[in-house]
XYZ file of C-alpha atoms in Angstrom:
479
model
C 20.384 15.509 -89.097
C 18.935 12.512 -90.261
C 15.365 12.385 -91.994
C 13.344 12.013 -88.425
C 14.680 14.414 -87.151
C 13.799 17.048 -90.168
C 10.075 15.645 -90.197
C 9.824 16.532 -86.268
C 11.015 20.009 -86.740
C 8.420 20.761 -89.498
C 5.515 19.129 -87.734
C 6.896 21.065 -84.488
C 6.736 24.455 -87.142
C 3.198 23.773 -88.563
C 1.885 22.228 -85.433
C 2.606 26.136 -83.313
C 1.311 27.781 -86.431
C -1.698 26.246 -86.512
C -2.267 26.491 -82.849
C -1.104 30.180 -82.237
C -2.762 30.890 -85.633
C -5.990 30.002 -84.779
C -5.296 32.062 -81.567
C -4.186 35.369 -83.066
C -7.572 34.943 -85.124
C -9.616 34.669 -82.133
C -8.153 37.409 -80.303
C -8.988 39.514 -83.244
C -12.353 39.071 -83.747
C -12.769 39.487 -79.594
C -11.276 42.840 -80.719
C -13.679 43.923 -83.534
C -16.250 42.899 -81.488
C -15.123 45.371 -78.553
C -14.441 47.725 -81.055
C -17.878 47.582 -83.016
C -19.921 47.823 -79.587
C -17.772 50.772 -77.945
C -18.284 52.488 -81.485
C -22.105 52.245 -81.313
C -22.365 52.589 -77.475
C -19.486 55.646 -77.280
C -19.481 56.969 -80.762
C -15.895 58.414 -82.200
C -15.488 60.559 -79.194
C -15.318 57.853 -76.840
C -12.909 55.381 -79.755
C -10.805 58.524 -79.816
C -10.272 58.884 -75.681
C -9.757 55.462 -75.734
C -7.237 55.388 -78.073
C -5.228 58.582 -76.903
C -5.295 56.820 -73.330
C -4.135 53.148 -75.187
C -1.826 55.018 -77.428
C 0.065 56.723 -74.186
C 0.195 53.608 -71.981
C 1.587 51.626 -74.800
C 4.128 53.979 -75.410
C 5.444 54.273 -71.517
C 4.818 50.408 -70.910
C 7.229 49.585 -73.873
C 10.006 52.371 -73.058
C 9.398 51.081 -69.062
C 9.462 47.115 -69.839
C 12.842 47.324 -70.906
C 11.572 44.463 -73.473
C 12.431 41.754 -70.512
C 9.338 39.800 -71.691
C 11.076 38.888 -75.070
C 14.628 39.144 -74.545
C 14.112 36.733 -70.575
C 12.778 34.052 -73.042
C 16.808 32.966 -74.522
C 17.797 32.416 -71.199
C 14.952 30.969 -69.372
C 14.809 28.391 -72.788
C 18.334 27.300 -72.794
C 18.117 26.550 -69.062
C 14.536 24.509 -69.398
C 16.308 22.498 -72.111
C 19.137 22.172 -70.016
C 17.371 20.234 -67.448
C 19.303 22.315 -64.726
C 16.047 22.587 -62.809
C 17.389 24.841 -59.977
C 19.165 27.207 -62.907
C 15.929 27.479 -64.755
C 14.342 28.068 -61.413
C 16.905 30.780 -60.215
C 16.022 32.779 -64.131
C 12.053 32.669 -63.075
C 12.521 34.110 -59.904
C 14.990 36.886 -61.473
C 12.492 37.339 -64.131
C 9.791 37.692 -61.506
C 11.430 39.933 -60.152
C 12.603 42.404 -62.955
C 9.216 42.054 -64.108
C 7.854 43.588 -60.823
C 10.320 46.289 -60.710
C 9.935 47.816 -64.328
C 6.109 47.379 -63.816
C 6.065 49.887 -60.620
C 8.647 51.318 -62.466
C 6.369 52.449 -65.490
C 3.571 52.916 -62.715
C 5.593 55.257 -60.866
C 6.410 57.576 -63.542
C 2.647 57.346 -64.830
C 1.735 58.460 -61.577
C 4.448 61.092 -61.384
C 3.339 62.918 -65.027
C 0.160 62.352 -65.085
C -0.790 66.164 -64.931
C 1.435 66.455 -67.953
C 0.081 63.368 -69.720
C -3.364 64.977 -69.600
C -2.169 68.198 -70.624
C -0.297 67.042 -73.623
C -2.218 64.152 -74.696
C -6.009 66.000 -74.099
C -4.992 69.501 -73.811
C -6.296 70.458 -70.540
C -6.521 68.664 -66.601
C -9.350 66.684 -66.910
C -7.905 63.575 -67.123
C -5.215 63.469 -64.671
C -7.416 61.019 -62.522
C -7.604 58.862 -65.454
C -3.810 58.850 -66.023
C -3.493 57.950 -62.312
C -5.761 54.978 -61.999
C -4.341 52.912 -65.367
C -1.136 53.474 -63.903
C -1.429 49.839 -62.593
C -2.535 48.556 -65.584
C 1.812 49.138 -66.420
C 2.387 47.131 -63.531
C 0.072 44.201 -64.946
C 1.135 44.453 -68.205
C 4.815 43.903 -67.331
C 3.809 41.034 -64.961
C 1.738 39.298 -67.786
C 4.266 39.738 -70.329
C 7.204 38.236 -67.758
C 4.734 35.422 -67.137
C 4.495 34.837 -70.667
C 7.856 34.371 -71.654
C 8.536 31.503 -68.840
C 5.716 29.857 -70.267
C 7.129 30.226 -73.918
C 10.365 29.235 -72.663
C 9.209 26.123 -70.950
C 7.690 24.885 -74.129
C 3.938 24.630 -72.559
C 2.646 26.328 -75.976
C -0.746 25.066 -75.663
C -0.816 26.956 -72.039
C 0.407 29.990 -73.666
C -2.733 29.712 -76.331
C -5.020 29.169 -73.881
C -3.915 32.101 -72.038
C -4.793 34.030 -74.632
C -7.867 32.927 -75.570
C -9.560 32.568 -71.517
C -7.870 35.961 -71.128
C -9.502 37.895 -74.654
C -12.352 35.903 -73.384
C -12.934 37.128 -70.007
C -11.394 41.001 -70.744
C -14.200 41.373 -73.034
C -16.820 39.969 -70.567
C -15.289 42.823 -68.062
C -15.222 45.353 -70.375
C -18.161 45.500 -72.446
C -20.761 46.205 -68.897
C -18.476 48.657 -68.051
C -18.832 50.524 -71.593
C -22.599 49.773 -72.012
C -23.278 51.245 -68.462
C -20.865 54.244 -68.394
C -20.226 55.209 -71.285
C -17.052 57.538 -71.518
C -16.859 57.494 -67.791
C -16.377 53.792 -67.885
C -13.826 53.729 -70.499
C -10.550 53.889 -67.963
C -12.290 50.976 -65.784
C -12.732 48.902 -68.528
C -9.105 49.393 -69.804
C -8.401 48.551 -66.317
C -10.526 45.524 -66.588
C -9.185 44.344 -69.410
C -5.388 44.268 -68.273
C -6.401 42.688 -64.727
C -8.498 39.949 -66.697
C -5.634 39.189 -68.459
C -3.113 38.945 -66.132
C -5.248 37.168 -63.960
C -5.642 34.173 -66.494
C -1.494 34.479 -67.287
C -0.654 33.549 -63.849
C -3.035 31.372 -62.723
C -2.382 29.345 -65.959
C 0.935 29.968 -65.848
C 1.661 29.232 -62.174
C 0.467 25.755 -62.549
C 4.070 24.093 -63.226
C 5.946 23.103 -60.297
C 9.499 24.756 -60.170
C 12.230 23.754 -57.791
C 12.089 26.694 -54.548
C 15.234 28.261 -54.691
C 16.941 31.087 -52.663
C 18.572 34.163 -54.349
C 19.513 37.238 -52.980
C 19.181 40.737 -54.530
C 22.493 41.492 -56.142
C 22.530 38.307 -57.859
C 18.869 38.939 -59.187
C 20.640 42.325 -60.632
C 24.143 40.466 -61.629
C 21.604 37.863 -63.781
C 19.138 40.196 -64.968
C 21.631 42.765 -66.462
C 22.029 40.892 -69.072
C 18.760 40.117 -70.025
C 18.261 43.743 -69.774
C 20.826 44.795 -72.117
C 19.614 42.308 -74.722
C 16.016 44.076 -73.890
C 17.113 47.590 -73.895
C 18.372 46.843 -77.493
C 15.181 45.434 -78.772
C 13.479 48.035 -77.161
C 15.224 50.665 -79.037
C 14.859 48.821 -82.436
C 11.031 48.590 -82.087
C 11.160 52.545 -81.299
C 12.967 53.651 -84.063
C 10.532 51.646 -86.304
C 7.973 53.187 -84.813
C 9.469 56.397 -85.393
C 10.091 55.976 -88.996
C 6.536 54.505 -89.220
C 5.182 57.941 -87.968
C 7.931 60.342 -89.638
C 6.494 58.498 -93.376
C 2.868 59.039 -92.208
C 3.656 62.783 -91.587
C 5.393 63.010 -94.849
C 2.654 61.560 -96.360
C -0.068 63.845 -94.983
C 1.780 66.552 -95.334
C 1.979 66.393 -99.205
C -1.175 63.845 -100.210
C -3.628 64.477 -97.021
C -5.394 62.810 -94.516
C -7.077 60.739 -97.190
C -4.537 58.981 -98.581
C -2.842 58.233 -94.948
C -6.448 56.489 -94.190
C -5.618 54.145 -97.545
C -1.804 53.649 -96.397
C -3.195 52.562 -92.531
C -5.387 50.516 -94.067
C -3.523 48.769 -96.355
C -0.829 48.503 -93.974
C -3.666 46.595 -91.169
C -4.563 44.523 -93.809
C -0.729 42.956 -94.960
C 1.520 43.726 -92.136
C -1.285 42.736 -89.152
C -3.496 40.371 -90.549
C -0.946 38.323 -92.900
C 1.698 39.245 -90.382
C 0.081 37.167 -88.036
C 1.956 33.906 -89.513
C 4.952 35.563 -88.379
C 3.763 36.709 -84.704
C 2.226 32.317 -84.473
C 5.615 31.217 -85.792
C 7.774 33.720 -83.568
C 6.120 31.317 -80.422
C 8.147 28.032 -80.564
C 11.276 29.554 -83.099
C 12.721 31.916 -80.488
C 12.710 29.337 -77.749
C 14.298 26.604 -80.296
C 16.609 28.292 -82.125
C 18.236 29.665 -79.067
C 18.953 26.278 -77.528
C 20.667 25.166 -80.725
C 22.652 28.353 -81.630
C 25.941 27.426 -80.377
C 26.330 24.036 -82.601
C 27.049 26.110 -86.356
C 25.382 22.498 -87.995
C 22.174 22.385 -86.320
C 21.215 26.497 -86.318
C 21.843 26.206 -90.250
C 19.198 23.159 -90.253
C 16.567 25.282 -87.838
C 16.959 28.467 -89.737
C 16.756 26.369 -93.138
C 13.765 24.326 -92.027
C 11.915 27.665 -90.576
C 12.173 29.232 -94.130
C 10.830 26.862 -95.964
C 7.940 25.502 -93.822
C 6.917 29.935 -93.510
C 7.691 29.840 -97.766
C 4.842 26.832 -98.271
C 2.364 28.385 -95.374
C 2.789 31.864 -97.001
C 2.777 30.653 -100.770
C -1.547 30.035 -100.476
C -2.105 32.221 -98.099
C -0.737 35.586 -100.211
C -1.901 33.827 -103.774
C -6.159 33.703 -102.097
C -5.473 37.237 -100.415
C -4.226 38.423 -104.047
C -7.353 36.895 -105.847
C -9.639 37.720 -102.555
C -8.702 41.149 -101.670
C -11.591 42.893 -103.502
C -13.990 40.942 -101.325
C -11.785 41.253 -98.671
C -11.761 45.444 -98.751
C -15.679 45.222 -99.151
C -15.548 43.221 -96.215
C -13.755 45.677 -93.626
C -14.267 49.079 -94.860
C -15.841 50.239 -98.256
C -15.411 50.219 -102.323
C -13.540 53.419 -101.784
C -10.654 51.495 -100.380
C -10.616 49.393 -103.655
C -7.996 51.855 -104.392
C -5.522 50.118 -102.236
C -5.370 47.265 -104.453
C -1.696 47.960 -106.194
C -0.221 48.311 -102.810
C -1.530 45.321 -100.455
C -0.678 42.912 -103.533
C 3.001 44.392 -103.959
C 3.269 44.464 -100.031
C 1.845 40.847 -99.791
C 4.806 39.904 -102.365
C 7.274 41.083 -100.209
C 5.695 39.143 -97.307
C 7.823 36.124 -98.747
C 11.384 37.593 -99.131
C 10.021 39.277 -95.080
C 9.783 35.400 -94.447
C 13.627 34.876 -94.834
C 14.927 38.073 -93.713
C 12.570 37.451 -90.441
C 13.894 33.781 -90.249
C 17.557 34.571 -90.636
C 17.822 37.981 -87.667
C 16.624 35.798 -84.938
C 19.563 34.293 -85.337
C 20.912 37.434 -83.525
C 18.373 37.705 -80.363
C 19.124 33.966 -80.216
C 23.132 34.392 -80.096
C 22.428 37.532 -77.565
C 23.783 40.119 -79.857
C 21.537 42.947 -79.187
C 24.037 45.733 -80.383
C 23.954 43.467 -83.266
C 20.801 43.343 -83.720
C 19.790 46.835 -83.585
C 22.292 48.228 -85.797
C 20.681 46.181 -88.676
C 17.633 47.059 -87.861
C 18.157 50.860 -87.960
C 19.853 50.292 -91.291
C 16.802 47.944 -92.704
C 14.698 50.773 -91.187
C 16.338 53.593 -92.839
C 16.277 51.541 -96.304
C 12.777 51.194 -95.944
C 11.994 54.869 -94.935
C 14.023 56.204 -98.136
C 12.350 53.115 -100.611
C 9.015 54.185 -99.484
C 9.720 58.005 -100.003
C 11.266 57.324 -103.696
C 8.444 54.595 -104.271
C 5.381 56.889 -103.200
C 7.366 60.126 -105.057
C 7.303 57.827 -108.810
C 4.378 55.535 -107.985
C 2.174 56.747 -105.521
C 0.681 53.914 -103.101
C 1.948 51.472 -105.423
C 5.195 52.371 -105.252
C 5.020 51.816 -101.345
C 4.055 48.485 -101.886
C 7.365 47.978 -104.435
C 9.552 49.794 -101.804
C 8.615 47.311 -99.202
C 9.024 44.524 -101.302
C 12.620 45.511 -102.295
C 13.571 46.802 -98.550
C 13.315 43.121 -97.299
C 15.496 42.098 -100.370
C 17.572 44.126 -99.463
C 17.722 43.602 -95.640
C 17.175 39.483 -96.175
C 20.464 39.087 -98.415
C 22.276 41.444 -95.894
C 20.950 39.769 -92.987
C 22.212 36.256 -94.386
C 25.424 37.209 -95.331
C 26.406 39.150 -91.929
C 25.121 35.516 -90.429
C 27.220 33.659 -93.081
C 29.834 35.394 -92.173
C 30.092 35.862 -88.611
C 28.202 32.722 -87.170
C 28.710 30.289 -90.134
C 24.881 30.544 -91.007
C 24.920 27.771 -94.166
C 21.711 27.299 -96.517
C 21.250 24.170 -99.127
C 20.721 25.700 -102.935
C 16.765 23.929 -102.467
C 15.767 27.025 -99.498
C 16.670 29.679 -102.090
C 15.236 27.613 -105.108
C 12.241 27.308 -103.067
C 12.101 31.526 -102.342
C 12.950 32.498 -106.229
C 9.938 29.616 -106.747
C 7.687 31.274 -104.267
C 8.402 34.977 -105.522
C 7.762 33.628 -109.098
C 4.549 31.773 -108.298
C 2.660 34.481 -106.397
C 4.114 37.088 -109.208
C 2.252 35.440 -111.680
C -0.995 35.178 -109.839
C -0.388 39.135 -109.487
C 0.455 39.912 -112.878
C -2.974 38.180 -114.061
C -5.183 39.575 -111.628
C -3.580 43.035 -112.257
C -4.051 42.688 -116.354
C -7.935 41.133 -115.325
C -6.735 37.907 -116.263
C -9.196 36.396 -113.020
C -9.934 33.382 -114.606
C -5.772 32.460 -115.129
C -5.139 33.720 -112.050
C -7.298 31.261 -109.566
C -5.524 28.648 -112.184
C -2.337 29.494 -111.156
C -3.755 29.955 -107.301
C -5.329 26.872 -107.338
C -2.017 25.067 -108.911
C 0.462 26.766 -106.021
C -2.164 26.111 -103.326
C -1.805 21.903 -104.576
C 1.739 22.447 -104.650
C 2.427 24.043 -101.865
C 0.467 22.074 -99.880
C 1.749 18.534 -101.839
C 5.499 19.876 -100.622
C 4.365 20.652 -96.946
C 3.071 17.250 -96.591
C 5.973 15.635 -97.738
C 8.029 17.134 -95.305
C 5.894 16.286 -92.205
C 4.792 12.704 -93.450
């Protein structure tokens, strides 16, 4: 790959960073702002209906979606690239229509249980109607999410951003009356609202490209699917069991420290893994789609995967360094000075952010080669690392130690990752990508050590010096 090339990749990286960046910060703050009003206008009862009703939609639409939205976007990207314009028409209409059936599918069984949603979620009948109307908000959510992914796929990022934005816009326009006006009996038409609003923008944005009309009956929209599903079904397992070993720690942890110190672990946890996260979830945008059209030449999916980890190292290098030296304003900011006590954690968690960066980089290699079985078996295994780390960590260090334990678990999982990929798909990195990590880990550790030993001054030195650097190296790649 000659030097061209290599400068258009990393202004392809940084350009969808900055874009869906930008984005994932405006649909937050369209967020606090919903959640700041319906907390003054509904108090905690009506945030707490909200969220059990949220919490049990979320949890049938994802076991329901069969994860077609992510797993549809390999395909539907290989064929755009293709320029087969009747293949990559034939996968739209297939996604269309596996989109439609696992969205009545999720409706129908909301529908179904609803008197036992209500009875398990609230403890009595009362909200069996409620249950029954946001069953269609399943159906939307599927059809927004298959949407989405031909729109990923097709490389139209800017229409996926604006999507976002005109559709956080115009849920929150919807919304809001309904809570101001209702109250809690307004809270399942605005969650309603919201959905609609936002499938509503997703296809009429989305819709806009002209695709070739094509004519396919319905075995061969099951014979093409299937395999989309399977790749689905797999992801949709792996996010599961994470979620399960996210709630089987939290237990744990209540069980022997409290309810207060769970409050400091979900808040630390929303500030690193959500908030700095985000770089991942803007990067995640235009990576999938590109790395799975270039997975099959050994050459090129060694250059992507290098690029990708060292464009994320020199994004994530300032960013963690200012969150380090910031996160005392940053906790006064979003909750109180008795959250100051999160400190040890979010700045050992924010570490391991970097080695996340290269573990994250390398497994897509796996969704982008198809291999969901793959896939998921290193996730449980990164999962289960993480769930014992954290256990040991918290045991010897208390919060602290959690923040360690996730460091190490991505370590751990990142060298693993790489050398299955090595080994089975001939995954090859330069000496400079891992030069660049051990330069990364050492530069932020030093920023930590000296805030840590109240050092302040030396450390926004050093965070000044890495932002310069980082930002001198960046440059020189894209210019």
């Amino acid at each position: 790959m000659n030097s061209g090339e290599d400068k258009k990749i990393y202004r392809t990286i940084v350009k969808a960073t900055g874009l869906f960046g930008g984005t994932q910060v405006f649909t937050i703050l369209c967020s606090i702002i919903k959640t700041k009003l319906v907390a003054i206008w509904l108090g905690a009862e009506g945030v707490g209906i909200i969220g059990l009703y949220s919490n049990t939609v979320d949890m049938i639409s994802a076991l329901t979606r069969l994860g077609i939205g992510t797993s549809s976007v390999r395909d539907l990207s290989r064929a755009f690239k293709s320029g087969d314009r009747n293949r990559f028409a034939s996968l739209v209409k297939v996604v269309r229509r596996w989109v439609w059936f696992t969205g009545l599918l999720g409706a129908v069984l909301m529908l179904t249980f609803a008197p036992v949603l209500s009875r398990y979620t609230f403890g009595d009948s009362q909200h069996i109607w409620g249950f029954v109307f946001l069953s269609c908000t399943l159906l939307f959510t599927a059809l927004t999410e298959g949407e989405r992914a031909i729109i990923q796929a097709s490389n139209r990022l800017r229409v996926l951003a604006r999507c976002s934005v005109l559709g956080s816009v115009l849920a929150l326009l919807l919304s809001l009356p309904l809570f101001y006006f209702y109250g809690i009996s307004g809270i399942v038409p605005a969650i309603i609202a919201h959905t609609f609003a936002i499938v509503l923008v997703t296809v009429l944005l989305g819709r806009r490209m002209k695709i070739e009309p094509v004519s396919i009956d319905w075995r061969e929209t099951y014979r093409q699917g299937r395999g989309i599903a399977a790749l689905g079904i797999y992801m949709t397992v792996s996010g599961f069991i994470t979620t399960l070993y996210s709630y089987l720690f939290v237990a744990w942890l209540n069980s022997h420290s409290g309810t207060g110190e769970v409050g400091y672990y979900q808040a630390g946890y929303t500030l690193v893994m959500q908030y700095v996260g985000l770089v991942f979830t803007a990067m995640s945008m235009e990576y999938y789609p590109r790395l799975s059209v270039v997975c099959e030449d050994r050459a090129l999916l060694s250059e992507h995967v290098s690029r990708q980890v060292e464009t994320s190292l020199l994004i994530l290098v300032p960013f963690i360094s200012l969150f380090i030296v910031l996160q005392t304003l940053i906790i006064h900011i979003l909750y109180t000075a008795d959250f100051l006590a999160i400190g040890g954690y979010i700045s050992w968690a924010a570490l391991g952010m970097l080695f996340r960066a290269f573990s994250w980089s390398v497994s897509f290699v796996l969704l982008a080669k198809g291999a969901g079985r793959l896939y998921l078996i290193t996730e449980v295994l990164a999962d289960s690392l993480m769930f014992v780390l954290y256990l040991l960590g918290y045991t010897r260090w208390g919060l602290v130690g959690v923040g360690v334990a996730y460091l190490l678990a991505y370590l751990c999982s990142g060298t693993g990752i790489y050398l299955l990929c090595r080994i089975k798909y001939g995954l090859r990195m330069p000496l400079r990508v891992f030069g660049l990590l051990g330069l990364s880990v050492a530069g932020c550790a030093v920023v930590l050590l000296l805030w840590q030993g109240g050092q302040a001054i030396g450390a926004w030195v050093a965070t000044a010096m890495w932002v310069l650097l980082a930002g001198w190296q960046l440059k020189r790649r894209l210019l």
